[in-house]
Tab-separated table of C-alpha atoms in Angstrom:
chain	number	residue	atom	x	y	z
A	282	MET	CA	-121.502	-265.132	116.903
A	283	GLN	CA	-122.904	-262.145	115.719
A	284	ARG	CA	-121.928	-260.017	118.195
A	285	LEU	CA	-117.975	-261.329	118.290
A	286	LYS	CA	-117.980	-260.442	114.689
A	287	GLU	CA	-119.323	-256.792	115.909
A	288	LEU	CA	-116.724	-256.807	117.908
A	289	ASP	CA	-114.217	-253.587	117.948
A	290	VAL	CA	-112.924	-252.019	121.107
A	291	THR	CA	-110.337	-249.576	119.023
A	292	TYR	CA	-112.552	-246.272	119.881
A	293	VAL	CA	-111.214	-247.111	123.637
A	294	TYR	CA	-107.708	-246.470	122.657
A	295	TYR	CA	-107.282	-243.111	122.812
A	296	PRO	CA	-109.597	-241.968	125.609
A	297	ALA	CA	-107.759	-244.508	127.836
A	298	ILE	CA	-104.277	-243.703	126.918
A	299	MET	CA	-105.111	-239.988	127.548
A	300	LEU	CA	-106.524	-240.706	131.205
A	301	VAL	CA	-103.439	-242.868	131.955
A	302	TYR	CA	-101.197	-239.858	130.668
A	303	ALA	CA	-102.780	-237.577	132.656
A	304	ALA	CA	-103.125	-239.766	135.681
A	305	THR	CA	-99.149	-239.851	135.744
A	306	LEU	CA	-99.021	-235.907	136.907
A	307	ILE	CA	-100.153	-237.829	140.283
A	308	SER	CA	-97.162	-240.537	140.019
A	309	LEU	CA	-94.632	-241.130	137.501
A	310	ASP	CA	-93.474	-243.974	139.601
A	311	LEU	CA	-96.670	-246.111	139.733
A	312	ILE	CA	-98.479	-245.338	136.486
A	313	HIS	CA	-96.620	-246.125	133.057
A	314	PRO	CA	-98.100	-245.594	129.878
A	315	GLY	CA	-95.919	-247.279	127.955
A	316	MET	CA	-97.138	-250.900	129.581
A	317	VAL	CA	-100.614	-249.800	129.752
A	318	SER	CA	-100.303	-248.730	126.003
A	319	ALA	CA	-98.814	-252.032	125.392
A	320	TRP	CA	-101.507	-254.253	126.959
A	321	LEU	CA	-104.526	-252.212	125.037
A	322	LEU	CA	-102.805	-252.577	121.820
A	323	LEU	CA	-102.939	-256.442	122.546
A	324	LEU	CA	-106.346	-256.141	123.900
A	325	VAL	CA	-107.122	-254.419	120.351
A	326	THR	CA	-105.491	-257.189	118.408
A	327	ALA	CA	-107.704	-259.772	120.482
A	328	ALA	CA	-111.001	-257.959	120.092
A	329	LEU	CA	-109.946	-257.492	116.632
A	330	ALA	CA	-108.929	-261.283	115.892
A	331	LEU	CA	-112.175	-262.404	117.933
A	332	GLY	CA	-114.344	-259.868	115.856
A	333	GLY	CA	-113.236	-261.517	112.252
A	334	ARG	CA	-111.861	-258.019	111.285
A	335	PHE	CA	-109.091	-259.524	109.524
A	336	ALA	CA	-111.250	-261.254	106.985
A	337	CYS	CA	-110.674	-258.722	104.394
A	338	LEU	CA	-107.444	-260.151	103.312
A	339	LYS	CA	-109.442	-263.352	102.202
A	340	GLU	CA	-110.702	-260.702	99.587
A	341	LYS	CA	-107.226	-260.681	98.543
A	342	ARG	CA	-106.995	-256.989	97.424
A	343	THR	CA	-103.867	-255.231	96.393
A	344	MET	CA	-104.112	-252.633	99.626
A	345	ASP	CA	-104.835	-255.657	101.997
A	346	ILE	CA	-102.094	-257.673	100.598
A	347	ILE	CA	-99.441	-254.584	101.016
A	348	MET	CA	-100.495	-253.724	104.173
A	349	ALA	CA	-100.228	-257.345	105.597
A	350	GLU	CA	-96.606	-257.584	103.763
A	351	TRP	CA	-95.219	-254.360	105.584
A	352	LEU	CA	-96.712	-255.231	108.856
A	353	ILE	CA	-95.187	-258.682	108.501
A	354	TYR	CA	-91.950	-257.382	107.272
A	355	ASN	CA	-91.558	-254.989	110.166
A	356	VAL	CA	-91.877	-257.819	112.837
A	357	LEU	CA	-89.801	-260.315	110.951
A	358	SER	CA	-86.996	-257.539	110.742
A	359	GLY	CA	-86.298	-258.264	114.436
A	360	ILE	CA	-84.299	-261.074	113.106
A	361	TRP	CA	-81.641	-259.281	111.895
A	362	THR	CA	-82.077	-256.157	114.151
A	363	VAL	CA	-80.408	-258.691	116.510
A	364	SER	CA	-78.274	-260.294	114.118
A	365	PHE	CA	-76.688	-257.063	113.403
A	366	GLY	CA	-75.897	-256.726	117.022
A	367	ILE	CA	-78.961	-254.556	118.756
A	368	PRO	CA	-80.453	-255.913	121.879
A	369	PHE	CA	-83.358	-258.047	121.478
A	370	GLY	CA	-84.967	-255.700	124.007
A	371	VAL	CA	-84.691	-252.560	121.652
A	372	TYR	CA	-86.458	-254.140	118.866
A	373	ALA	CA	-89.295	-255.667	121.336
A	374	GLY	CA	-89.735	-252.263	122.766
A	375	GLU	CA	-90.380	-250.838	119.024
A	376	LEU	CA	-92.498	-253.620	118.062
A	377	PHE	CA	-95.018	-252.343	120.486
A	378	THR	CA	-95.050	-248.891	119.871
A	379	THR	CA	-94.427	-248.856	115.833
A	380	ALA	CA	-95.497	-252.186	114.427
A	381	LEU	CA	-98.086	-253.482	116.804
A	382	PRO	CA	-100.559	-250.249	116.643
A	383	MET	CA	-100.365	-250.961	112.520
A	384	ILE	CA	-103.025	-253.365	113.367
A	385	PHE	CA	-105.399	-249.902	113.526
A	386	TYR	CA	-105.459	-250.783	109.701
A	387	PHE	CA	-107.860	-253.760	110.038
A	388	SER	CA	-110.265	-251.649	112.218
A	389	GLY	CA	-110.123	-248.680	109.747
A	390	ARG	CA	-110.923	-251.299	106.910
A	391	SER	CA	-113.662	-253.125	108.296
A	392	ALA	CA	-115.509	-250.024	109.897
A	393	ALA	CA	-118.864	-249.630	109.235
A	394	SER	CA	-120.139	-245.525	109.220
A	395	GLU	CA	-121.177	-245.872	112.368
A	396	ASP	CA	-118.082	-247.220	113.836
A	397	LYS	CA	-116.180	-244.564	112.283
A	398	GLU	CA	-118.045	-241.871	113.685
A	399	ARG	CA	-118.021	-243.346	117.111
A	400	PHE	CA	-113.941	-243.638	116.647
A	401	TYR	CA	-113.454	-239.864	115.372
A	402	LYS	CA	-115.329	-238.885	118.158
A	403	PHE	CA	-113.663	-240.327	121.157
A	404	PHE	CA	-110.088	-239.215	119.430
A	405	VAL	CA	-111.255	-236.014	118.827
A	406	TYR	CA	-112.573	-235.387	122.286
A	407	ALA	CA	-109.403	-237.421	123.807
A	408	VAL	CA	-106.873	-235.246	122.033
A	409	THR	CA	-109.157	-232.074	123.002
A	410	PHE	CA	-109.305	-233.010	126.570
A	411	ILE	CA	-105.307	-233.611	126.602
A	412	GLY	CA	-104.549	-230.526	124.791
A	413	LEU	CA	-106.615	-228.216	127.243
A	414	LEU	CA	-105.540	-229.836	130.147
A	415	GLY	CA	-101.878	-228.551	128.729
A	416	LEU	CA	-102.826	-225.250	128.386
A	417	LEU	CA	-104.199	-224.865	131.956
A	418	LEU	CA	-101.073	-226.032	133.396
A	419	TYR	CA	-99.251	-224.255	130.502
A	420	ILE	CA	-101.187	-221.120	131.953
A	421	THR	CA	-101.102	-221.876	135.830
A	422	ALA	CA	-97.767	-223.228	135.907
A	423	PRO	CA	-97.746	-224.636	138.825
A	424	GLU	CA	-94.453	-226.023	140.641
A	425	PHE	CA	-95.452	-229.653	140.601
A	426	TYR	CA	-95.751	-229.533	136.884
A	427	ILE	CA	-92.629	-227.416	136.331
A	428	LYS	CA	-90.732	-230.448	138.514
A	429	TYR	CA	-92.966	-233.198	136.288
A	430	LEU	CA	-91.289	-231.819	132.683
A	431	PHE	CA	-87.699	-231.653	134.206
A	432	ARG	CA	-87.872	-235.159	135.663
A	433	LEU	CA	-89.043	-236.097	132.271
A	434	GLY	CA	-86.473	-234.565	130.441
A	435	TYR	CA	-88.990	-232.335	128.509
A	436	ILE	CA	-87.112	-228.941	129.961
A	437	SER	CA	-83.473	-228.399	130.504
A	438	LYS	CA	-84.149	-225.993	133.355
A	439	ALA	CA	-86.798	-226.411	135.715
A	440	ASP	CA	-88.529	-222.893	135.804
A	441	VAL	CA	-91.749	-221.012	134.524
A	442	SER	CA	-89.609	-219.411	131.172
A	443	THR	CA	-88.378	-222.783	130.112
A	444	MET	CA	-91.610	-224.367	130.918
A	445	ARG	CA	-93.444	-221.730	128.772
A	446	VAL	CA	-91.066	-222.054	125.326
A	447	ARG	CA	-93.342	-225.062	123.978
A	448	MET	CA	-96.690	-226.538	125.334
A	449	PHE	CA	-96.129	-230.044	126.388
A	450	SER	CA	-99.346	-231.111	128.279
A	451	VAL	CA	-98.376	-234.406	129.391
A	452	ILE	CA	-97.542	-236.473	126.336
A	453	GLY	CA	-94.826	-233.697	125.234
A	454	SER	CA	-94.820	-230.992	122.619
A	455	THR	CA	-94.263	-232.955	119.502
A	456	LEU	CA	-97.037	-235.618	120.149
A	457	THR	CA	-99.065	-232.584	121.435
A	458	GLY	CA	-98.902	-230.718	118.180
A	459	TYR	CA	-99.110	-233.322	116.034
A	460	LEU	CA	-101.901	-235.038	117.433
A	461	SER	CA	-104.112	-231.421	117.680
A	462	VAL	CA	-103.702	-231.306	114.059
A	463	ALA	CA	-104.882	-234.991	113.260
A	464	ALA	CA	-107.831	-234.179	115.397
A	465	MET	CA	-108.582	-231.230	113.261
A	466	LEU	CA	-109.079	-233.575	110.483
A	467	GLY	CA	-111.235	-236.158	112.908
A	468	SER	CA	-113.132	-233.139	113.261
A	469	ALA	CA	-113.112	-232.528	109.427
A	470	TYR	CA	-114.833	-235.818	109.320
A	471	PHE	CA	-117.900	-234.362	110.932
A	472	ILE	CA	-117.922	-231.342	109.697
A	473	ILE	CA	-118.216	-232.669	105.866
A	474	GLN	CA	-120.774	-235.543	107.058
A	475	SER	CA	-123.124	-232.655	108.309
A	476	ASN	CA	-122.643	-230.328	105.641
A	477	GLY	CA	-120.611	-228.129	108.175
A	478	LYS	CA	-123.050	-228.119	110.609
A	479	LYS	CA	-121.001	-229.914	113.508
A	480	PHE	CA	-117.430	-230.168	115.093
A	481	LYS	CA	-116.492	-226.335	113.752
A	482	LEU	CA	-115.651	-225.066	117.191
A	483	LEU	CA	-113.279	-228.546	117.903
A	484	PHE	CA	-111.901	-228.041	114.600
A	485	PHE	CA	-110.338	-224.425	115.544
A	486	ILE	CA	-110.028	-225.209	119.382
A	487	ASP	CA	-107.314	-228.197	118.047
A	488	CYS	CA	-105.563	-225.733	115.594
A	489	PHE	CA	-105.001	-223.230	118.414
A	490	LEU	CA	-103.269	-225.751	120.641
A	491	ALA	CA	-101.107	-226.958	117.435
A	492	PHE	CA	-99.723	-223.623	117.226
A	493	MET	CA	-99.423	-223.658	121.242
A	494	SER	CA	-96.821	-226.753	121.026
A	495	ASN	CA	-94.663	-224.444	118.965
A	496	GLN	CA	-93.419	-227.569	116.879
A	497	ARG	CA	-92.835	-225.793	113.262
A	498	ALA	CA	-94.015	-229.359	111.583
A	499	SER	CA	-97.451	-228.816	113.425
A	500	MET	CA	-97.847	-225.264	112.543
A	501	VAL	CA	-97.161	-225.815	109.306
A	502	VAL	CA	-99.521	-228.796	108.741
A	503	ALA	CA	-101.995	-226.924	110.688
A	504	LEU	CA	-101.788	-224.012	108.224
A	505	ILE	CA	-102.176	-226.664	105.161
A	506	VAL	CA	-105.274	-228.324	107.178
A	507	LEU	CA	-106.981	-224.949	107.138
A	508	LEU	CA	-106.494	-224.568	103.645
A	509	TYR	CA	-107.594	-227.858	102.602
A	510	MET	CA	-110.807	-228.002	104.342
A	511	ASN	CA	-111.675	-224.368	103.080
A	512	TYR	CA	-110.945	-225.803	99.185
A	513	LEU	CA	-112.898	-228.893	100.015
A	514	ILE	CA	-116.288	-227.036	101.405
A	515	PHE	CA	-116.246	-223.928	99.260
A	516	PHE	CA	-114.474	-225.249	96.215
A	517	THR	CA	-114.954	-228.797	95.714
A	518	PHE	CA	-118.152	-229.899	97.795
A	519	LYS	CA	-119.402	-226.364	97.610
A	520	MET	CA	-121.310	-227.027	100.815
A	521	LEU	CA	-121.170	-223.405	101.839
A	522	PRO	CA	-121.878	-220.464	99.401
A	523	MET	CA	-118.732	-218.607	98.644
A	524	LYS	CA	-119.956	-214.909	100.424
A	525	LEU	CA	-118.938	-216.940	103.426
A	526	PHE	CA	-115.693	-217.855	101.964
A	527	LYS	CA	-115.016	-213.783	101.242
A	528	ILE	CA	-116.314	-213.070	104.823
A	529	GLU	CA	-113.961	-215.774	106.191
A	530	ALA	CA	-111.263	-214.255	104.205
A	531	GLY	CA	-111.819	-210.818	105.283
A	532	ILE	CA	-112.295	-211.997	109.336
A	533	PHE	CA	-108.312	-213.918	108.926
A	534	ALA	CA	-107.010	-210.756	107.187
A	535	ALA	CA	-108.152	-208.507	109.841
A	536	GLY	CA	-106.893	-211.261	112.617
A	537	PHE	CA	-103.909	-211.083	110.903
A	538	VAL	CA	-103.695	-207.529	110.879
A	539	GLY	CA	-104.654	-207.267	114.643
A	540	LEU	CA	-102.174	-210.206	115.643
A	541	LEU	CA	-99.580	-208.251	113.904
A	542	VAL	CA	-100.002	-204.652	115.768
A	543	VAL	CA	-101.358	-205.669	119.081
A	544	PHE	CA	-99.666	-209.201	119.416
A	545	HIS	CA	-96.395	-208.117	117.396
A	546	GLY	CA	-94.153	-210.067	119.939
A	547	ALA	CA	-95.794	-213.529	119.438
A	548	PHE	CA	-96.462	-213.019	115.735
A	549	MET	CA	-92.715	-212.635	115.291
A	550	LYS	CA	-92.225	-215.568	117.383
A	551	VAL	CA	-94.104	-217.874	115.561
A	552	TYR	CA	-93.012	-216.394	112.047
A	553	TYR	CA	-89.418	-217.166	112.784
A	554	ARG	CA	-90.282	-220.491	113.824
A	555	LEU	CA	-91.852	-220.968	110.878
A	556	VAL	CA	-89.027	-219.921	108.291
A	557	SER	CA	-86.357	-221.804	110.605
A	558	LEU	CA	-87.525	-225.055	109.254
A	559	PRO	CA	-85.906	-225.459	106.380
A	560	GLY	CA	-82.714	-224.664	108.214
A	561	ALA	CA	-83.556	-227.224	110.610
A	562	ILE	CA	-84.091	-229.980	107.923
A	563	GLY	CA	-80.733	-229.089	106.622
A	564	GLN	CA	-79.240	-229.130	109.890
A	565	ARG	CA	-80.740	-233.139	110.560
A	566	SER	CA	-79.902	-234.037	106.788
A	567	ASP	CA	-76.229	-234.731	107.885
A	568	GLN	CA	-77.397	-237.786	110.338
A	569	TRP	CA	-79.608	-238.965	108.022
A	570	VAL	CA	-77.315	-239.294	105.417
A	571	GLY	CA	-74.655	-240.934	107.886
A	572	ALA	CA	-77.023	-243.329	108.800
A	573	ALA	CA	-77.776	-244.470	105.236
A	574	ASN	CA	-74.433	-244.275	104.213
A	575	ASN	CA	-73.299	-246.648	107.484
A	576	MET	CA	-76.429	-249.302	106.934
A	577	ALA	CA	-75.568	-252.861	107.809
A	578	ASN	CA	-77.586	-253.945	104.460
A	579	LYS	CA	-79.136	-251.845	101.781
A	580	TRP	CA	-81.781	-253.874	100.945
A	581	LEU	CA	-82.746	-255.152	104.274
A	582	GLY	CA	-82.029	-252.617	106.440
A	583	ASN	CA	-80.847	-252.668	109.389
A	584	GLY	CA	-84.276	-253.917	111.791
A	585	LEU	CA	-86.803	-252.531	113.398
A	586	GLY	CA	-85.386	-250.209	116.266
A	587	ALA	CA	-81.838	-250.346	114.918
A	588	ASN	CA	-81.671	-246.403	114.229
A	589	GLY	CA	-83.920	-245.367	117.028
A	590	HIS	CA	-84.009	-243.931	120.427
A	591	ARG	CA	-84.024	-246.903	122.300
A	592	ALA	CA	-80.623	-247.769	120.393
A	593	ASN	CA	-78.749	-244.978	121.811
A	594	GLY	CA	-75.586	-246.680	122.847
A	595	PHE	CA	-75.874	-249.657	120.842
A	596	THR	CA	-75.543	-247.926	117.470
A	597	GLU	CA	-73.383	-244.946	116.080
A	598	HIS	CA	-75.841	-243.402	114.122
A	599	MET	CA	-79.191	-242.743	116.145
A	600	ILE	CA	-81.986	-240.936	114.111
A	601	ALA	CA	-84.005	-238.693	117.146
A	602	ASP	CA	-85.662	-236.567	114.316
A	603	GLY	CA	-86.589	-237.726	110.944
A	604	GLY	CA	-89.229	-240.586	110.866
A	605	ILE	CA	-88.668	-241.203	106.959
A	606	ALA	CA	-84.983	-241.555	107.226
A	607	LYS	CA	-85.375	-243.652	110.014
A	608	LEU	CA	-87.770	-246.000	108.174
A	609	TYR	CA	-85.507	-246.168	105.026
A	610	CYS	CA	-82.687	-246.835	107.292
A	611	GLU	CA	-84.211	-250.012	109.702
A	612	MET	CA	-86.397	-251.412	106.504
A	613	GLY	CA	-84.177	-250.865	103.554
A	614	ILE	CA	-85.094	-250.931	99.918
A	615	ILE	CA	-87.361	-253.608	100.084
A	616	GLY	CA	-89.418	-252.593	103.208
A	617	THR	CA	-89.166	-249.003	101.780
A	618	ALA	CA	-90.631	-249.946	98.710
A	619	LEU	CA	-93.428	-251.615	100.276
A	620	PHE	CA	-94.421	-249.064	102.216
A	621	VAL	CA	-94.241	-245.996	99.227
A	622	PHE	CA	-96.505	-248.440	97.367
A	623	LEU	CA	-98.753	-248.851	100.248
A	624	MET	CA	-99.161	-244.977	100.271
A	625	LEU	CA	-99.433	-244.194	97.098
A	626	LEU	CA	-102.587	-246.814	96.600
A	627	ALA	CA	-103.994	-244.835	99.887
A	628	LEU	CA	-103.678	-241.836	98.189
A	629	LYS	CA	-105.166	-242.655	94.634
A	630	LYS	CA	-108.037	-244.833	96.131
A	631	GLY	CA	-108.384	-241.940	98.632
A	632	PHE	CA	-108.806	-239.295	95.989
A	633	LYS	CA	-111.135	-241.882	94.043
A	634	ASN	CA	-113.397	-241.162	96.939
A	635	LEU	CA	-112.743	-237.954	97.664
A	636	HIS	CA	-115.906	-237.186	99.743
A	637	GLU	CA	-116.033	-240.158	101.923
A	638	CYS	CA	-112.217	-240.179	102.635
A	639	ALA	CA	-110.717	-236.734	102.466
A	640	PRO	CA	-110.130	-236.698	106.262
A	641	GLU	CA	-108.048	-239.959	105.662
A	642	ILE	CA	-105.992	-238.329	102.802
A	643	GLY	CA	-105.430	-235.238	105.059
A	644	LEU	CA	-104.151	-237.474	107.965
A	645	ILE	CA	-101.638	-239.547	105.529
A	646	VAL	CA	-100.462	-236.198	104.286
A	647	ILE	CA	-100.031	-234.746	107.525
A	648	THR	CA	-97.653	-237.588	108.909
A	649	LEU	CA	-95.478	-237.768	106.361
A	650	LEU	CA	-94.623	-233.998	106.117
A	651	THR	CA	-94.586	-234.321	109.884
A	652	ALA	CA	-92.270	-237.450	109.885
A	653	ILE	CA	-89.704	-235.757	107.761
A	654	GLY	CA	-88.400	-234.008	110.605
A	655	SER	CA	-89.781	-235.897	113.765
A	656	ASN	CA	-90.356	-239.874	114.879
A	657	VAL	CA	-93.993	-239.397	114.757
A	658	MET	CA	-94.268	-242.752	112.678
A	659	SER	CA	-93.019	-244.746	115.633
A	660	PHE	CA	-94.987	-243.417	118.787
A	661	ALA	CA	-98.062	-245.603	120.044
A	662	LEU	CA	-99.804	-242.407	120.277
A	663	SER	CA	-99.674	-241.161	116.526
A	664	VAL	CA	-99.134	-244.728	114.584
A	665	PRO	CA	-102.674	-245.870	115.451
A	666	ILE	CA	-104.707	-243.078	113.616
A	667	PHE	CA	-101.935	-242.981	110.882
A	668	TYR	CA	-103.034	-246.501	110.003
A	669	TYR	CA	-106.537	-246.129	110.916
A	670	ALA	CA	-107.011	-244.001	108.041
A	671	ILE	CA	-105.086	-245.841	105.671
A	672	GLY	CA	-107.310	-248.722	106.533
A	673	SER	CA	-110.708	-246.381	106.460
A	674	ILE	CA	-109.556	-245.371	102.944
A	675	ALA	CA	-109.218	-249.353	101.846
A	676	GLY	CA	-112.218	-249.895	103.179
A	677	GLU	CA	-114.156	-247.353	101.541
A	678	ALA	CA	-112.221	-248.256	98.278
A	679	ALA	CA	-113.569	-252.002	98.600
A	680	LYS	CA	-117.090	-250.699	99.242
A	681	ALA	CA	-116.932	-248.469	96.133
A	682	GLU	CA	-115.772	-251.370	93.533
A	683	GLY	CA	-117.895	-254.015	95.026
A	684	SER	CA	-120.924	-251.681	94.038
A	685	LYS	CA	-119.777	-251.363	90.409
């Protein structure tokens, strides 16, 4: 029984699914990452249940209750997804990519320090592997890879110049960018715990990979994470002497000037991508407003999946880029209120336990910021790490409050 209570296989999820995505380079017809992801999520859910990881609900803590209500609300919303005219298959697909991965909350919630260390280590290694694989393919540009991207619809023209507009790896540029920044914060966990001795190289490698994705949101949040980590290391935790901060600032200033002079074209390309972000949000806002003004029920929402890409052809108001707007339209006022309350509680408790929860606070913030312009809260690759972070904060808060 004791071994069952300790059962937690969540740490294998990211290495396993990344290997599956890498294997699609061999055959897109034989290997289906979505199907494998669904089975892995069911395995994780079963392992958490057998291991007693849902027992935290018996403690009746506010965060756990709100999280359970939020998960149940997402699942039950399928009733009105179908009743409002969207096929059940649309809801079922969204269930496995948006709702079921939320169970990672309960893994983070019940994780001991060694569990958390193992999860973040495997997560960072898996994301860095898939990013470096993407970098290798980006540089070498083999013909089979260009055809692979074209078949998946990642590029509109099967040539090298089009392929190199963004770095897609095998998971797409949006997920490559987001997960690279998330891996920066996974590395931050080890940097903080080791007092600045471990995972620094991986932190900067993943930062570089985030910029290589050429996703505006990812570049912005990567810069935010760089500033956040410097603030924590030098000003909040005082892990390193200030003279090192001055040296670092000088290196970055010199590097900035060097990039501007030597790689002016590449620098200006990144600059124009960043300054175009407000305009891109403005262009998408009409789509969001149109969807919000045509909700079937303002209070309940349209139901899980009703405004996602799977509903294309069944709804006039699909939200392709805008996770926050999509969440509101699908979950309505009631569901959105639950989500907002959960986020506020997580951030409040996270800041109260900053040393233990600094990476998780960063993960929540970068996810919410990225979700303004993309649907990262609807991908089976990005949802687990987001809810694991929220659960981890809840677990640390429970430990702190229980020790008083």
